[in-house]
């Protein structure tokens, strides 16, 4: 795609007086980008941007975030409209193919995904290699990566059909693997997927049904879960998506790339925050303790941060947190949970933090992880499974971004450089002389 030039920046080397013209390109919306691809060749200098706070790593048409306005668009559609009107598999189609499906496209896509949810029986032996108390995210990393040991018929990343087959398999099978990771951890038999159930309903059924009796999934809880999956489906070039893109840029197969994304998501600064929020709320325990934890969060000498607060991009409310808070109340009402102490605590913590100048000055607002754990806990999901659910939802975002990268004709292996501060060249010293 030819980028639209919008401006030119001139970079001047004040030591030599040399100037360099840097083209500036505009997107359909959002900040322009300064094209520095020729910078090293022209100036013999690298740019320096640890954490990539000011760096655009790629072109993309999938998701747009306006951090100041608290806007999140999937292929142009606002997240709150999708959460209110769409469903997860329709959102998967939108992220993968770029437009909302018509009736027949939707039926065909849902049918294809539904009929790819089962796992090869041989996978059961994978699970039994883990300890029962293994963290489910460790199981997810291992088992999702192992998919590439089974599906040799869809590993040619240069074959569009192979890419789509792998994409469908991942969207369909990751929930089954996730539910089986949970069942394995509690010592219950795996529950096979059911083709007569919707995506979220089927996931909850695989999580909580047992062979001993019929299990009917609450429609309200299935709807809440479906909405949570929509909210977590994609989010531009976040840490785990960038991991998937970087892994994929070497030509690694999609199953291995998604396993790398799962590993990155696990961190408490990223998708692991939802589990960390619940741990933090349980540690705070009582509204009276909130000020001491706010104090800890502000203390530069204390590594403690308020989990579920802050975001690299959002300097306003995370629009997903708003929808999540609304879902929280709906789920608790549906379950007849009055006065959930953790929710009361979370809302009081949010109120106090948003009045504290430290948080106000740094524009630290609740993010998507702040409320999700409370809903998951109310539904009966154990804390160790919270990030697994995030991975289930984000698989479609990861694989959509991976497809976009592979299909980009200018795509090349990602290989950042560095500012080297180590030792200069020095000669080896024999052991006897050290
Ligand atoms: C997700 O990128 C994505 O899109 C991710 C995600 C997605 O959908 O993929 O949205 C999902 O990962 C949401 C974020 C979940 N993580 C947490 O809730 C963990 C707690 N949050 C922080 O760790 C932090 O806010 C980050 C990691 C989310 C963002 O960190 P940044 O962008 O590197 O910001 P920063 O660390 O430079 O913070 C700026 C300032 C610092 O203080 P000063 O040095 O300016 O004095 O704000 C402070 C930070 O110390 N700060 C916090 C804080 N978050 C930032 N202080 C206390 N508590 C916090 N939570």
mmCIF file of N, CA and C in Angstrom, residues 112-119 169 171-177 193-195 199 202 206:
data_model
loop_
_atom_site.group_PDB
_atom_site.id
_atom_site.type_symbol
_atom_site.label_atom_id
_atom_site.label_comp_id
_atom_site.label_asym_id
_atom_site.label_seq_id
_atom_site.Cartn_x
_atom_site.Cartn_y
_atom_site.Cartn_z
ATOM 1 N N UNK A 112 -17.998 -23.324 10.649
ATOM 2 C CA UNK A 112 -16.602 -23.774 10.510
ATOM 3 C C UNK A 112 -15.894 -23.791 11.858
ATOM 4 N N UNK A 113 -16.048 -22.716 12.624
ATOM 5 C CA UNK A 113 -15.375 -22.655 13.930
ATOM 6 C C UNK A 113 -15.926 -23.763 14.830
ATOM 7 N N UNK A 114 -17.253 -23.898 14.847
ATOM 8 C CA UNK A 114 -17.883 -24.905 15.712
ATOM 9 C C UNK A 114 -17.349 -26.304 15.426
ATOM 10 N N UNK A 115 -17.077 -26.575 14.156
ATOM 11 C CA UNK A 115 -16.632 -27.927 13.780
ATOM 12 C C UNK A 115 -15.119 -28.080 13.804
ATOM 13 N N UNK A 116 -14.430 -27.155 14.466
ATOM 14 C CA UNK A 116 -12.972 -27.311 14.654
ATOM 15 C C UNK A 116 -12.613 -27.260 16.131
ATOM 16 N N UNK A 117 -13.627 -27.381 17.028
ATOM 17 C CA UNK A 117 -13.348 -27.174 18.460
ATOM 18 C C UNK A 117 -12.730 -28.396 19.134
ATOM 19 N N UNK A 118 -12.856 -29.575 18.511
ATOM 20 C CA UNK A 118 -12.304 -30.767 19.182
ATOM 21 C C UNK A 118 -10.793 -30.825 19.035
ATOM 22 N N UNK A 119 -10.133 -31.498 20.012
ATOM 23 C CA UNK A 119 -8.684 -31.686 19.980
ATOM 24 C C UNK A 119 -8.371 -33.133 19.608
ATOM 25 N N UNK A 169 -8.474 -22.962 13.299
ATOM 26 C CA UNK A 169 -8.155 -23.986 14.310
ATOM 27 C C UNK A 169 -7.806 -23.332 15.645
ATOM 28 N N UNK A 171 -8.670 -20.254 16.792
ATOM 29 C CA UNK A 171 -9.862 -19.622 17.407
ATOM 30 C C UNK A 171 -10.752 -20.695 18.030
ATOM 31 N N UNK A 172 -10.856 -21.832 17.344
ATOM 32 C CA UNK A 172 -11.775 -22.889 17.788
ATOM 33 C C UNK A 172 -11.206 -23.752 18.903
ATOM 34 N N UNK A 173 -9.881 -24.011 18.872
ATOM 35 C CA UNK A 173 -9.326 -24.988 19.800
ATOM 36 C C UNK A 173 -8.758 -24.388 21.084
ATOM 37 N N UNK A 174 -8.371 -23.140 21.067
ATOM 38 C CA UNK A 174 -7.806 -22.535 22.277
ATOM 39 C C UNK A 174 -8.804 -22.565 23.428
ATOM 40 N N UNK A 175 -10.104 -22.289 23.212
ATOM 41 C CA UNK A 175 -11.048 -22.425 24.340
ATOM 42 C C UNK A 175 -11.124 -23.855 24.883
ATOM 43 N N UNK A 176 -11.037 -24.851 23.992
ATOM 44 C CA UNK A 176 -11.083 -26.240 24.437
ATOM 45 C C UNK A 176 -9.851 -26.555 25.282
ATOM 46 N N UNK A 177 -8.692 -26.091 24.824
ATOM 47 C CA UNK A 177 -7.450 -26.294 25.587
ATOM 48 C C UNK A 177 -7.553 -25.586 26.934
ATOM 49 N N UNK A 193 -16.312 -30.529 23.528
ATOM 50 C CA UNK A 193 -17.137 -29.423 23.035
ATOM 51 C C UNK A 193 -18.490 -29.932 22.534
ATOM 52 N N UNK A 194 -19.487 -29.044 22.555
ATOM 53 C CA UNK A 194 -20.818 -29.402 22.048
ATOM 54 C C UNK A 194 -21.162 -28.464 20.892
ATOM 55 N N UNK A 195 -21.532 -29.067 19.752
ATOM 56 C CA UNK A 195 -21.798 -28.247 18.554
ATOM 57 C C UNK A 195 -23.152 -27.562 18.592
ATOM 58 N N UNK A 199 -20.500 -20.140 21.234
ATOM 59 C CA UNK A 199 -19.085 -20.133 21.588
ATOM 60 C C UNK A 199 -18.875 -19.990 23.104
ATOM 61 N N UNK A 202 -20.550 -22.788 25.111
ATOM 62 C CA UNK A 202 -19.787 -24.034 25.001
ATOM 63 C C UNK A 202 -18.568 -23.991 25.909
ATOM 64 N N UNK A 206 -17.824 -26.540 28.927
ATOM 65 C CA UNK A 206 -16.597 -27.341 29.038
ATOM 66 C C UNK A 206 -15.887 -27.084 30.365
#
